[in-house]
Amino acid sequence: MPLKRQLDRLLLRPSHLPASRDDFEVIGAFNPGVTKFGDEVVLLVRIAERPKEQRPGFVPLPRWVPGDGLTIDWMAEDEVIQDDPRVVQVKKTGRSRLTYTSYLRLVRCGDGRSVREVTDIQIKPETELEEFGVEDSRITKIGDRYYITYVAVSRYGVSTALAATNDFQQFERLGVIFCPENKDVVLFPEKIDGDYVALHRPVPGTPFNRPEMWLARSVDLTDWGRHRWLHGGGSDWETGRVGAGAPPILVGEGWLEIYHGNRKPNRPGAVGMYSAGAMLLDAEDPSRILRRTRKPILTPTTEFERIGFVHDVVFPTGIVPLEDSYLVYLGAADTCCAVVELDQGELLSSLEAV
Ligand code: MAN
């Protein structure tokens, strides 16, 4: 049984946001990076947009040109295969293109339970490695600085890059930290045994395995190594892929990690259901899982989680601990942002020894 939700609230829908250009429409405001900044909760929301214009027989494929902004490549429908609503495959090259493009926008949320302001502060694609968009940020405060991992998508693949800020006004780009294909990178909030630690999710090209969670260490946050395999999904709700969700938080004896699992779809092109689970990693050696939830703690339940650009998706990306509960932030159906509140005792007692 998924956990009881003390609060279950839709925070943002695409219609709450202006498009960056008149000829584009916002189709998603989802998968937010989350942190407390000063005394309020802020989100870096992934805004997905696509061209409004339709030309019979063609599909519009948006792309950022460094220094020049958005452009649209029109491809004949019979030159592409539509894999899922998010991607097409160009027949001639066999390569994928996204049907939309994403950037990140800062949203202020006060006590974390509702939106106070959709700001103009944005992280837009800038480099060649970001031409198809920047997506799915995660925020970790280390010392006085906030580190943002985000997915950079381009013709060179799907990689994870790092940015840093002290004030959420200026962002310093620190470049790609995990090369393609790798996403769902989250940083631990403090050094462990002298090292920075990250969870990451390489995607294998040869299917000896499925996309699974790994752990890496670094002395400087930019060069990562000493990789250790962490988790490959053991239950029926996580047979397709697993990846880190919220940055880990320390809860007494270990690190609490809320992650996502996807059920392997039963036909090609379909997207299986995404749910959330939790694991507790050893405080001193986080490559050791102490306990894990066998069943998901959150499954797509509300209408906004069940129906959207991609149906049946609960994608946790942030956590804010309160006195007795946790606010868990999630992307819902690749369309909206939501927050749920879970009881701390109930969540921690749902973790079972592995
Ligand atoms: C997958 C999905 C999309 C995303 C692309 C590129 O297809 O997660 O939402 O745009 O990968 O990262």
Coordinates of C-alpha atoms and ligand atoms in Angstrom, one line a residue:
M1 CA 0.0 0.0 0.0
P2 CA 1.3 3.4 -0.8
L3 CA 1.7 5.8 2.2
K4 CA -1.1 8.0 3.4
R5 CA -0.8 11.5 2.1
Q6 CA -1.4 14.2 4.7
L7 CA -1.4 16.8 1.9
D8 CA -1.7 16.2 -1.8
R9 CA -1.6 19.4 -3.8
L10 CA -1.1 20.5 -7.3
L11 CA 1.3 23.5 -7.3
L12 CA 1.7 24.4 -11.0
R13 CA 0.1 23.6 -14.3
P14 CA 1.4 24.6 -17.7
S15 CA -1.4 27.2 -18.0
H16 CA 0.1 29.1 -15.0
L17 CA 3.1 30.1 -17.1
P18 CA 3.7 32.3 -20.1
A19 CA 5.5 30.8 -23.1
S20 CA 8.9 32.2 -23.9
R21 CA 7.7 33.2 -27.4
D22 CA 4.3 33.9 -28.9
D23 CA 4.6 31.0 -31.3
F24 CA 5.3 28.5 -28.6
E25 CA 3.0 26.9 -26.0
V26 CA 3.8 25.6 -22.6
I27 CA 3.0 21.9 -22.3
G28 CA 4.7 21.1 -19.1
A29 CA 5.8 22.7 -15.8
F30 CA 7.2 19.7 -13.9
N31 CA 10.1 17.8 -12.3
P32 CA 11.2 20.7 -10.0
G33 CA 14.5 21.0 -8.3
V34 CA 13.8 22.0 -4.7
T35 CA 15.6 23.7 -1.8
K36 CA 15.1 26.0 1.1
F37 CA 16.5 29.4 0.3
G38 CA 16.5 31.8 3.3
D39 CA 13.2 31.1 4.9
E40 CA 11.3 29.9 1.9
V41 CA 11.0 26.9 -0.4
V42 CA 12.1 27.6 -4.0
L43 CA 11.6 25.4 -7.1
L44 CA 13.6 25.3 -10.3
V45 CA 10.8 24.0 -12.5
R46 CA 11.3 22.4 -15.9
I47 CA 9.2 24.3 -18.4
A48 CA 8.6 22.3 -21.6
E49 CA 7.4 24.2 -24.7
R50 CA 6.5 23.2 -28.2
P51 CA 5.7 25.2 -31.4
K52 CA 2.1 26.2 -31.8
E53 CA 2.1 26.1 -35.6
Q54 CA 1.0 22.9 -37.3
R55 CA 1.9 22.1 -40.9
P56 CA 0.0 19.1 -42.4
G57 CA 2.5 16.3 -43.1
F58 CA 5.3 17.8 -41.0
V59 CA 6.5 17.6 -37.4
P60 CA 8.1 20.6 -35.8
L61 CA 11.3 19.8 -33.8
P62 CA 12.6 22.7 -31.7
R63 CA 16.3 23.4 -31.1
W64 CA 18.3 26.2 -29.4
V65 CA 21.0 27.8 -31.4
P66 CA 23.8 29.1 -29.1
G67 CA 23.7 32.9 -29.1
D68 CA 20.6 33.0 -31.3
G69 CA 17.7 31.4 -29.4
L70 CA 15.0 29.0 -30.5
T71 CA 14.6 27.6 -34.0
I72 CA 12.4 24.9 -35.5
D73 CA 13.4 22.1 -37.8
W74 CA 10.4 20.9 -39.8
M75 CA 10.6 17.2 -40.7
A76 CA 8.3 15.3 -43.1
E77 CA 6.2 12.9 -41.1
D78 CA 7.2 10.0 -43.2
E79 CA 10.9 10.7 -42.5
V80 CA 10.4 10.0 -38.8
I81 CA 9.1 7.3 -36.5
Q82 CA 7.2 8.5 -33.4
D83 CA 8.5 6.4 -30.5
D84 CA 6.5 8.0 -27.7
P85 CA 4.9 11.4 -27.3
R86 CA 8.2 13.0 -26.3
V87 CA 10.6 11.7 -29.0
V88 CA 10.8 10.9 -32.7
Q89 CA 13.4 8.9 -34.5
V90 CA 14.8 10.2 -37.7
K91 CA 14.6 7.3 -40.1
K92 CA 17.7 8.3 -42.2
T93 CA 20.1 8.6 -39.2
G94 CA 18.3 6.4 -36.7
R95 CA 18.8 9.3 -34.2
S96 CA 16.3 10.8 -31.8
R97 CA 14.9 14.3 -31.6
L98 CA 12.6 15.7 -28.9
T99 CA 9.2 17.1 -29.9
Y100 CA 9.6 19.9 -27.3
T101 CA 12.3 21.8 -25.6
S102 CA 12.8 22.6 -21.9
Y103 CA 14.4 25.2 -19.7
L104 CA 14.3 25.9 -15.9
R105 CA 12.4 28.7 -14.1
L106 CA 12.6 29.8 -10.5
V107 CA 9.3 29.6 -8.6
R108 CA 9.0 30.9 -5.0
C109 CA 6.8 28.8 -2.7
G110 CA 6.8 30.4 0.7
D111 CA 6.2 27.6 3.3
G112 CA 6.4 25.1 0.4
R113 CA 2.7 24.4 0.2
S114 CA 1.6 26.9 -2.5
V115 CA 3.1 29.1 -5.2
R116 CA 3.9 32.6 -4.1
E117 CA 5.5 33.9 -7.3
V118 CA 6.6 32.6 -10.7
T119 CA 9.8 34.7 -11.2
D120 CA 11.6 35.8 -14.3
I121 CA 14.7 34.0 -13.2
Q122 CA 15.6 31.3 -15.7
I123 CA 18.3 28.9 -16.7
K124 CA 17.9 28.6 -20.5
P125 CA 19.9 26.4 -22.8
E126 CA 23.2 28.1 -23.7
T127 CA 25.8 25.7 -24.9
E128 CA 25.9 23.3 -27.8
L129 CA 25.5 20.4 -25.3
E130 CA 22.1 21.9 -24.3
E131 CA 20.6 22.5 -27.8
F132 CA 17.5 20.3 -27.2
G133 CA 16.9 21.6 -23.7
V134 CA 17.9 21.6 -20.0
E135 CA 15.8 19.4 -17.8
D136 CA 15.0 17.9 -14.4
S137 CA 17.2 19.8 -12.0
R138 CA 18.0 18.7 -8.4
I139 CA 19.3 21.2 -5.9
T140 CA 21.7 20.5 -3.0
K141 CA 23.0 23.1 -0.5
I142 CA 26.7 22.3 0.4
G143 CA 28.1 24.8 2.8
D144 CA 26.8 28.3 1.7
R145 CA 26.5 27.4 -2.0
Y146 CA 23.6 25.8 -3.9
Y147 CA 24.6 23.2 -6.5
I148 CA 22.2 22.4 -9.3
T149 CA 22.5 19.2 -11.3
Y150 CA 20.5 19.2 -14.5
V151 CA 20.1 17.2 -17.7
A152 CA 21.7 18.7 -20.8
V153 CA 20.2 17.2 -24.1
S154 CA 21.8 17.6 -27.5
R155 CA 22.9 15.8 -30.6
Y156 CA 25.8 14.6 -28.4
G157 CA 23.5 12.8 -26.1
V158 CA 21.8 13.1 -22.7
S159 CA 24.3 14.2 -20.1
T160 CA 24.2 15.7 -16.7
A161 CA 25.7 19.1 -16.0
L162 CA 26.4 21.1 -12.9
A163 CA 25.7 24.8 -12.0
A164 CA 26.2 26.7 -8.8
T165 CA 24.7 29.8 -7.2
N166 CA 24.8 31.7 -3.9
D167 CA 21.8 33.9 -4.5
F168 CA 19.6 32.3 -7.3
Q169 CA 20.3 35.4 -9.4
Q170 CA 23.6 34.5 -11.0
F171 CA 24.4 30.9 -12.0
E172 CA 27.9 29.6 -12.6
R173 CA 28.0 26.8 -15.2
L174 CA 30.5 24.1 -14.2
G175 CA 30.1 21.9 -17.2
V176 CA 29.1 18.3 -17.8
I177 CA 29.9 16.1 -14.9
F178 CA 28.5 12.8 -16.1
C179 CA 28.8 12.1 -19.9
P180 CA 26.0 10.5 -22.0
E181 CA 23.9 8.8 -21.2
N182 CA 23.4 9.7 -17.6
K183 CA 20.7 11.4 -15.7
D184 CA 19.0 11.5 -12.2
V185 CA 22.2 12.8 -10.6
V186 CA 21.8 14.0 -7.0
L187 CA 24.5 15.3 -4.7
F188 CA 24.7 14.5 -1.0
P189 CA 24.6 17.7 1.2
E190 CA 28.0 17.1 2.9
K191 CA 31.3 15.3 2.3
I192 CA 31.5 11.7 3.5
D193 CA 34.9 10.4 4.5
G194 CA 36.5 13.4 2.8
D195 CA 34.6 13.1 -0.5
Y196 CA 31.7 14.7 -2.2
V197 CA 29.2 11.9 -3.1
A198 CA 26.6 11.6 -5.9
L199 CA 24.0 9.1 -7.0
H200 CA 23.8 8.8 -10.8
R201 CA 22.0 6.7 -13.4
P202 CA 24.0 5.5 -16.4
V203 CA 21.9 4.1 -19.3
P204 CA 23.4 1.1 -20.9
G205 CA 23.6 0.7 -24.6
T206 CA 24.1 -3.0 -24.5
P207 CA 21.3 -4.5 -22.5
F208 CA 23.2 -6.6 -20.0
N209 CA 21.4 -4.6 -17.5
R210 CA 18.7 -1.9 -17.3
P211 CA 19.2 1.7 -16.3
E212 CA 20.2 1.4 -12.7
M213 CA 21.5 3.6 -9.8
W214 CA 25.2 4.0 -9.1
L215 CA 27.2 6.0 -6.6
A216 CA 30.3 8.1 -7.3
R217 CA 32.8 10.1 -5.3
S218 CA 34.7 13.3 -6.0
V219 CA 37.2 15.6 -4.3
D220 CA 36.1 18.7 -6.2
L221 CA 32.5 18.2 -7.4
T222 CA 33.6 18.2 -11.1
D223 CA 35.7 15.0 -11.5
W224 CA 33.8 11.9 -10.5
G225 CA 35.1 8.4 -10.1
R226 CA 35.3 5.4 -7.7
H227 CA 31.9 4.3 -9.1
R228 CA 29.9 1.7 -7.2
W229 CA 26.7 -0.1 -8.3
L230 CA 23.9 0.7 -5.9
H231 CA 20.4 -0.6 -6.9
G232 CA 18.9 -2.3 -9.9
G233 CA 15.2 -2.6 -8.8
G234 CA 13.9 -5.7 -7.2
S235 CA 10.2 -5.3 -7.2
D236 CA 7.5 -5.4 -9.9
W237 CA 7.0 -1.6 -9.8
E238 CA 10.6 -1.0 -10.7
T239 CA 11.4 -3.6 -13.4
G240 CA 12.0 -1.0 -16.2
R241 CA 14.4 1.6 -14.7
V242 CA 15.3 3.2 -11.4
G243 CA 16.9 6.5 -10.7
A244 CA 17.6 8.9 -7.8
G245 CA 14.8 11.3 -7.0
A246 CA 15.3 13.8 -4.2
P247 CA 18.8 14.7 -2.9
P248 CA 19.5 12.4 0.1
I249 CA 18.9 13.8 3.7
L250 CA 20.4 12.5 6.9
V251 CA 17.9 10.8 9.2
G252 CA 19.9 9.5 12.2
E253 CA 21.6 6.3 11.2
G254 CA 21.4 6.8 7.5
W255 CA 20.7 8.8 4.3
L256 CA 17.1 8.8 3.2
E257 CA 16.7 8.6 -0.5
I258 CA 13.4 8.9 -2.3
Y259 CA 13.8 7.5 -5.8
H260 CA 11.7 6.6 -8.8
G261 CA 11.0 3.2 -10.3
N262 CA 9.4 2.5 -13.7
R263 CA 7.5 -0.6 -14.5
K264 CA 8.8 -2.2 -17.7
P265 CA 6.2 -1.5 -20.4
N266 CA 4.7 -4.5 -22.2
R267 CA 4.8 -3.1 -25.7
P268 CA 7.5 -1.2 -27.5
G269 CA 7.0 2.6 -27.5
A270 CA 4.8 2.5 -24.4
V271 CA 6.0 4.2 -21.2
G272 CA 5.5 2.1 -18.1
M273 CA 4.1 3.5 -14.8
Y274 CA 6.5 5.6 -12.7
S275 CA 6.2 5.3 -8.9
A276 CA 8.3 6.4 -5.9
G277 CA 10.1 4.2 -3.4
A278 CA 12.5 5.0 -0.5
M279 CA 15.8 3.6 0.7
L280 CA 18.1 4.2 3.6
L281 CA 21.8 4.3 2.9
D282 CA 24.5 3.7 5.5
A283 CA 25.6 7.1 7.0
E284 CA 29.3 6.4 6.6
D285 CA 29.2 4.2 3.6
P286 CA 26.3 5.3 1.4
S287 CA 27.1 2.6 -1.2
R288 CA 25.4 0.2 1.3
I289 CA 21.6 0.0 1.3
L290 CA 20.4 -0.7 4.9
R291 CA 16.7 -0.8 4.2
R292 CA 14.3 -0.2 1.4
T293 CA 10.6 -0.1 0.7
R294 CA 9.5 -3.2 -1.1
K295 CA 6.3 -1.5 -2.3
P296 CA 6.1 2.0 -3.7
I297 CA 5.4 4.8 -1.2
L298 CA 3.7 6.9 -3.9
T299 CA 1.9 5.7 -7.1
P300 CA 0.0 7.7 -9.6
T301 CA -3.3 8.3 -7.9
T302 CA -4.7 11.8 -8.4
E303 CA -6.0 12.9 -11.7
F304 CA -3.0 15.1 -12.4
E305 CA -0.7 12.2 -11.8
R306 CA -2.7 9.8 -14.0
I307 CA -3.5 12.0 -16.9
G308 CA -1.0 14.2 -18.7
F309 CA 1.6 14.5 -21.5
V310 CA 2.8 11.1 -20.3
H311 CA 0.1 9.2 -18.3
D312 CA 0.8 7.6 -14.9
V313 CA 3.9 9.3 -13.7
V314 CA 5.0 10.2 -10.2
F315 CA 8.5 11.5 -10.4
P316 CA 10.0 12.7 -7.0
T317 CA 12.7 15.4 -7.3
G318 CA 12.9 17.1 -3.9
I319 CA 12.2 16.8 -0.2
V320 CA 11.9 19.4 2.6
P321 CA 11.9 17.9 6.1
L322 CA 9.5 19.5 8.6
E323 CA 9.1 18.6 12.3
D324 CA 7.1 15.4 12.0
S325 CA 6.6 15.1 8.3
Y326 CA 8.3 15.5 4.9
L327 CA 7.1 17.6 2.0
V328 CA 8.0 15.6 -1.1
Y329 CA 7.9 17.4 -4.4
L330 CA 7.2 15.6 -7.7
G331 CA 6.6 15.9 -11.3
A332 CA 3.1 14.6 -12.2
A333 CA 2.4 13.0 -15.6
D334 CA 5.3 15.0 -17.1
T335 CA 2.9 17.9 -17.0
C336 CA 2.5 19.5 -13.5
C337 CA 4.3 20.0 -10.2
A338 CA 2.8 18.7 -7.0
V339 CA 3.7 18.4 -3.4
V340 CA 2.7 15.7 -1.0
E341 CA 3.2 15.5 2.8
L342 CA 4.2 12.2 4.3
D343 CA 4.4 11.3 8.0
Q344 CA 8.1 10.8 9.0
G345 CA 7.4 7.8 11.3
E346 CA 5.2 6.1 8.8
L347 CA 7.8 6.5 6.0
L348 CA 10.7 5.4 8.1
S349 CA 8.9 2.3 9.4
S350 CA 7.9 1.3 5.8
L351 CA 11.7 0.6 5.1
E352 CA 12.5 -3.1 5.3
A353 CA 15.9 -4.8 5.8
V354 CA 17.5 -6.0 2.6
Ligands
MAN1 C1 13.2 10.9 -22.0 C2 12.2 11.6 -21.1 C3 12.0 13.0 -21.7 C4 13.3 13.7 -21.9 C5 14.3 12.9 -22.7 C6 15.7 13.5 -22.8 O1 12.7 10.6 -23.2 O2 12.7 11.7 -19.8 O3 11.2 13.8 -20.8 O4 13.1 14.9 -22.5 O5 14.4 11.6 -22.1 O6 16.2 13.7 -21.5

